[in-house]
Short mmCIF file of N, CA, C and O in Angstrom, two decimals:
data_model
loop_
_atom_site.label_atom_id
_atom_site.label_comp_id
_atom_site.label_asym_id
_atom_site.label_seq_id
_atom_site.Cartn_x
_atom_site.Cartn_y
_atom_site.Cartn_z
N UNK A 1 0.82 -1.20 0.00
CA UNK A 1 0.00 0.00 0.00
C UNK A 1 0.86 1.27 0.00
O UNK A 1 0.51 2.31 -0.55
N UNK A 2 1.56 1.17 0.40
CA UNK A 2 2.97 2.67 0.56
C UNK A 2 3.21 2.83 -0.25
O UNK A 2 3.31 4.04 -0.45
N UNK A 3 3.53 1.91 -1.49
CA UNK A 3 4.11 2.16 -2.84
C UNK A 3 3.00 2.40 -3.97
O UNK A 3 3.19 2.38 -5.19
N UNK A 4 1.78 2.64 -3.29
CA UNK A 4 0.98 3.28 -4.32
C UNK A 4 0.97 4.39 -3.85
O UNK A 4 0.94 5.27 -4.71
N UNK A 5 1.01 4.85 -2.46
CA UNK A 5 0.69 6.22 -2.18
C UNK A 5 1.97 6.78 -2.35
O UNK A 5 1.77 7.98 -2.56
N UNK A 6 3.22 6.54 -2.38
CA UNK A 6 4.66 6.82 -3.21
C UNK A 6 3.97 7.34 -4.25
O UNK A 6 3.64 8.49 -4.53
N UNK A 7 3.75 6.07 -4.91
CA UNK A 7 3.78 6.79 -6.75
C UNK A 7 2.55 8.09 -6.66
O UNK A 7 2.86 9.17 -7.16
N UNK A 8 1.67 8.00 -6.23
CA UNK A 8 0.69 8.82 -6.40
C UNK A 8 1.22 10.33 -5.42
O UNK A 8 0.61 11.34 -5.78
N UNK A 9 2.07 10.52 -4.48
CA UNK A 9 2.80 11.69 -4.25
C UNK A 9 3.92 12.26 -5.17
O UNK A 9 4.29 13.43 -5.28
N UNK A 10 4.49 10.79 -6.00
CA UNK A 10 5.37 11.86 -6.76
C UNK A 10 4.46 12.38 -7.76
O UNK A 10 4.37 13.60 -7.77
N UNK A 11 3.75 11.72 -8.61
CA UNK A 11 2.88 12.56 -9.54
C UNK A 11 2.02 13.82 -8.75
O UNK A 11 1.74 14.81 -9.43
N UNK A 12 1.76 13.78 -7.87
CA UNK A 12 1.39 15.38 -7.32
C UNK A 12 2.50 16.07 -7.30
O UNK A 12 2.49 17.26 -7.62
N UNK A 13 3.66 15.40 -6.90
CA UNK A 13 5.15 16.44 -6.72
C UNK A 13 5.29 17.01 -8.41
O UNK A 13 5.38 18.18 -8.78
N UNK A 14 5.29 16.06 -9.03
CA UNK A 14 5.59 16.12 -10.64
C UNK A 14 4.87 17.17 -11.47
O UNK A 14 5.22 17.87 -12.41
N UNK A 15 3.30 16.99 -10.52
CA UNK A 15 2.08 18.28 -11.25
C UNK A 15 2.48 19.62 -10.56
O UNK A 15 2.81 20.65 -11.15
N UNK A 16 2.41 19.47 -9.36
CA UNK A 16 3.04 20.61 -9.07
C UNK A 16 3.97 21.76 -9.39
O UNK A 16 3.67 22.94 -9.17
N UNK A 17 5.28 21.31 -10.01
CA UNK A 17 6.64 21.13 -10.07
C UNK A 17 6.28 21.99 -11.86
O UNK A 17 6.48 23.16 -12.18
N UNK A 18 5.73 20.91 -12.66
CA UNK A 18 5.09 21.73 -14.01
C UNK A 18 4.43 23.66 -13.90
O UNK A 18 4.70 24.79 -14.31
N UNK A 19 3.33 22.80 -12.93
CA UNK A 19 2.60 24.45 -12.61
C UNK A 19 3.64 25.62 -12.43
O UNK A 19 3.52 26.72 -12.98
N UNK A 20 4.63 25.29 -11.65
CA UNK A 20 5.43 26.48 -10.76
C UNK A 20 6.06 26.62 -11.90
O UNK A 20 6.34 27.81 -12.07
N UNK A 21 6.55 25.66 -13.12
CA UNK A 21 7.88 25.80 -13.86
C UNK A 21 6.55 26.88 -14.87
O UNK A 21 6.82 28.00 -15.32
N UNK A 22 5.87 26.53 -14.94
CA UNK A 22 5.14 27.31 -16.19
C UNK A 22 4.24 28.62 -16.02
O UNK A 22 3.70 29.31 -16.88
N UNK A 23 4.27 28.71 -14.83
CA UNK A 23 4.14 30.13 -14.12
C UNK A 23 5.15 31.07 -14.51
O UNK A 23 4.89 32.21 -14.88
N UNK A 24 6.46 30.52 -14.42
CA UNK A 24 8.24 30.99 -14.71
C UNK A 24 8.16 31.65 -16.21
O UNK A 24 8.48 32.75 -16.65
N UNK A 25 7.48 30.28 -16.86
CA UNK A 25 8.34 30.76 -18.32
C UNK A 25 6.67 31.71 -18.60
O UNK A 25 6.62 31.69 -19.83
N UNK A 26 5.79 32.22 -18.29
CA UNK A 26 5.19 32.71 -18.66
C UNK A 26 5.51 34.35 -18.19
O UNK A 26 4.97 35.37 -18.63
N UNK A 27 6.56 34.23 -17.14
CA UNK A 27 6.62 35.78 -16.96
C UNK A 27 7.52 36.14 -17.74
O UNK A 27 7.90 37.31 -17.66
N UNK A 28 8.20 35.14 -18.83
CA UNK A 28 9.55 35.69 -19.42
C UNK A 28 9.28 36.32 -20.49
O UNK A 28 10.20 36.83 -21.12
N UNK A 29 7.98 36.43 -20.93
CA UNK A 29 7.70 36.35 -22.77
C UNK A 29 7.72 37.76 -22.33
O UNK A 29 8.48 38.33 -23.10
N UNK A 30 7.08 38.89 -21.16
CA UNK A 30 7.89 40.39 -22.15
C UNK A 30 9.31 40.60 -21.72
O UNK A 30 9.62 41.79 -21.83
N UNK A 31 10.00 40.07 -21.39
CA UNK A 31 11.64 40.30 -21.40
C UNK A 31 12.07 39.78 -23.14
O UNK A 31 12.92 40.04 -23.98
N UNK A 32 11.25 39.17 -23.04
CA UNK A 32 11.74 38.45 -24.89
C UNK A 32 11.33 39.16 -25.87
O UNK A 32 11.70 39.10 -27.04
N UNK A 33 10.52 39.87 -25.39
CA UNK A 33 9.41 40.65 -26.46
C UNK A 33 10.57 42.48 -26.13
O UNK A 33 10.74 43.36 -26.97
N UNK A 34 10.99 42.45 -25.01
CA UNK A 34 11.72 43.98 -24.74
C UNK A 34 12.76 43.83 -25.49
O UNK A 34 13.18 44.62 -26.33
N UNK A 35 13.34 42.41 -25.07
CA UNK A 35 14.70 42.44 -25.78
C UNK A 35 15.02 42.60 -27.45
O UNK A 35 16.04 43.00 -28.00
N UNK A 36 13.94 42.19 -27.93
CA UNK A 36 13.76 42.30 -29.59
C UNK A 36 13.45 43.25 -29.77
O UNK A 36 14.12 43.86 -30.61
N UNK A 37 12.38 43.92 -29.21
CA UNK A 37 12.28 45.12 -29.86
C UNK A 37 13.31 46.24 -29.93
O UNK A 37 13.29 47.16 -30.75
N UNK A 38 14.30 46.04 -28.88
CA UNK A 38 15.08 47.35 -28.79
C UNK A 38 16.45 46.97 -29.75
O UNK A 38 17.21 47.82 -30.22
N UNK A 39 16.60 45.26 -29.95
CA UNK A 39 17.46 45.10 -30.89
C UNK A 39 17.25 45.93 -32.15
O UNK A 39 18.02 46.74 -32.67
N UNK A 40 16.13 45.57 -32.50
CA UNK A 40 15.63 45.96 -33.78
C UNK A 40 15.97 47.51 -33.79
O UNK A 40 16.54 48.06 -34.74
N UNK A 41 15.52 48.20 -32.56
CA UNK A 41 15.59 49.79 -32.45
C UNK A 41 16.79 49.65 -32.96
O UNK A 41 16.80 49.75 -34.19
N UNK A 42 18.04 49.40 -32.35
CA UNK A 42 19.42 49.52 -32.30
C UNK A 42 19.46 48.59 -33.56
O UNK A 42 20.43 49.21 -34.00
N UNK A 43 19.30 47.89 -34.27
CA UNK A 43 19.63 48.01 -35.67
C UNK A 43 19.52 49.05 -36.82
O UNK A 43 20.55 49.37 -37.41
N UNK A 44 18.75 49.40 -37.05
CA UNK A 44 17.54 50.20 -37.34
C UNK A 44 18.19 51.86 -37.41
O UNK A 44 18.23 52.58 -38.41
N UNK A 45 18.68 52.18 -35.99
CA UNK A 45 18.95 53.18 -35.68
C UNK A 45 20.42 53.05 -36.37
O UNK A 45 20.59 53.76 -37.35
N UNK A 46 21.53 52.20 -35.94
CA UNK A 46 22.68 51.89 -36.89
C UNK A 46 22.65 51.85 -38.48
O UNK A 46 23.57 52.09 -39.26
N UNK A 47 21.56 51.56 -38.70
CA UNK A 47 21.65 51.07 -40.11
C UNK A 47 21.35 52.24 -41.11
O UNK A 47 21.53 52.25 -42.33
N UNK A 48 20.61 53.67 -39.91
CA UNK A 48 20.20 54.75 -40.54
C UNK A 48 21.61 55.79 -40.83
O UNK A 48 21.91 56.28 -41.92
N UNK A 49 22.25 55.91 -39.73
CA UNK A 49 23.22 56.64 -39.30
C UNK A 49 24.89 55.95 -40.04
O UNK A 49 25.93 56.59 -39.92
N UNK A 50 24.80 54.51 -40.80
CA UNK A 50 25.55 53.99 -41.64
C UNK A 50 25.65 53.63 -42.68
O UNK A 50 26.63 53.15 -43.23
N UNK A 51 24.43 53.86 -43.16
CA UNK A 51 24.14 53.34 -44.54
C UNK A 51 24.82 53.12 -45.70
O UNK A 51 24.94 52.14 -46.43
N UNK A 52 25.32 54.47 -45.74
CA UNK A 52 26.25 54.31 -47.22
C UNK A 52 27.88 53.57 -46.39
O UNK A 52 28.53 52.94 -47.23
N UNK A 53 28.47 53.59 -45.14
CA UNK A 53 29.46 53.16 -45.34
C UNK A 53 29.31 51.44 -45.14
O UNK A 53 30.29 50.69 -45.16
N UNK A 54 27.82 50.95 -44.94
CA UNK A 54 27.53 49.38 -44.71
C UNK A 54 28.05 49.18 -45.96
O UNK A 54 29.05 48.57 -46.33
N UNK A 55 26.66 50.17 -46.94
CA UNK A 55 26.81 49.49 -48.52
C UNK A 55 27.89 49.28 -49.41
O UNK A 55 28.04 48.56 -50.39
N UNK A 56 29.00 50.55 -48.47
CA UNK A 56 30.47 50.17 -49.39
C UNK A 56 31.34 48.96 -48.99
O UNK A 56 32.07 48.33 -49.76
N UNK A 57 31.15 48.74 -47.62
CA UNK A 57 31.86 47.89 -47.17
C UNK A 57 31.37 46.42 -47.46
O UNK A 57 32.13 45.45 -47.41
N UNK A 58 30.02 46.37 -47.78
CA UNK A 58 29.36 44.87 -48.52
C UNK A 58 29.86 44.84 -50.07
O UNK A 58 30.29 43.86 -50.68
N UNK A 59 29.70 46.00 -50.49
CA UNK A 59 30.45 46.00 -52.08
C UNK A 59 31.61 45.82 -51.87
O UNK A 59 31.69 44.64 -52.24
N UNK A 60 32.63 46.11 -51.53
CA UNK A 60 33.70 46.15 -51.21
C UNK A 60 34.30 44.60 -51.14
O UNK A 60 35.20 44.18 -51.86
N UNK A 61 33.61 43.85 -50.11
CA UNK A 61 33.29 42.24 -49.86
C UNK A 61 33.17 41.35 -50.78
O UNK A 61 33.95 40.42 -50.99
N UNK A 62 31.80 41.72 -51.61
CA UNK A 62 31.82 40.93 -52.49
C UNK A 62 32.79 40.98 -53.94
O UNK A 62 33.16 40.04 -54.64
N UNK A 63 33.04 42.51 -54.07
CA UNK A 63 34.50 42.57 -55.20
C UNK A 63 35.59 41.58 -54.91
O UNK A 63 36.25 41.03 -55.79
N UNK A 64 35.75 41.41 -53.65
CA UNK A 64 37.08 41.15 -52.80
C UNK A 64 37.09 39.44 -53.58
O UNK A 64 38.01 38.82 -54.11
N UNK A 65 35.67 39.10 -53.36
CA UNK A 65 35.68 37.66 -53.09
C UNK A 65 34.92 37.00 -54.89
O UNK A 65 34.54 35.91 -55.31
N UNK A 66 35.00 38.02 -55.31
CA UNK A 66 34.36 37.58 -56.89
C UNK A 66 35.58 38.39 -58.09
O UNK A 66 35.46 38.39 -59.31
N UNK A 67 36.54 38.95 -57.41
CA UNK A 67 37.59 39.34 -58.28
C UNK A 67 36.83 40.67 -58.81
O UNK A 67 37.41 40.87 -59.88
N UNK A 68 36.23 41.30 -58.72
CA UNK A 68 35.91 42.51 -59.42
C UNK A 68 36.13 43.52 -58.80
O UNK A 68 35.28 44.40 -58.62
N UNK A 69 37.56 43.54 -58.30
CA UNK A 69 38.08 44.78 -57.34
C UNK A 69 38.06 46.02 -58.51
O UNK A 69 38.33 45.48 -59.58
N UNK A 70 37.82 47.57 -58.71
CA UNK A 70 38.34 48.17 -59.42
C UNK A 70 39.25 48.39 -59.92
O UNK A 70 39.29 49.31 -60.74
#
């Protein structure tokens, strides 16, 4: 009889144990959602303020690596 009420405490330990873990990952989604968005800002914002020296330096790259240096 002990070893049913064993098994039947760890599966309450086990349900339990889920609940608390998924309580967790549900507070994480706006840290995930902050963190992207401000990447994006900070791309975005770089990509405005660099533009022409990205595009030379990707041209630049691919001359390098396809022989069509000037």
């Amino acid at each position: 009889m002990s070893k049913a009420i064993s098994n039947v405490g760890d599966v309450v330990l086990m349900l339990y144990a889920r609940a608390v873990v998924r309580g967790r990952d549900r507070g994480d989604v706006p840290g995930w959602v902050l963190v992207t968005i401000m990447t994006a800002g900070l791309v975005t914002g770089l990509w405005l303020v660099a533009d022409d020296k990205l595009r030379q330096l990707f041209t630049d790259a691919l001359d390098g690596v396809t022989g069509n240096s000037p």
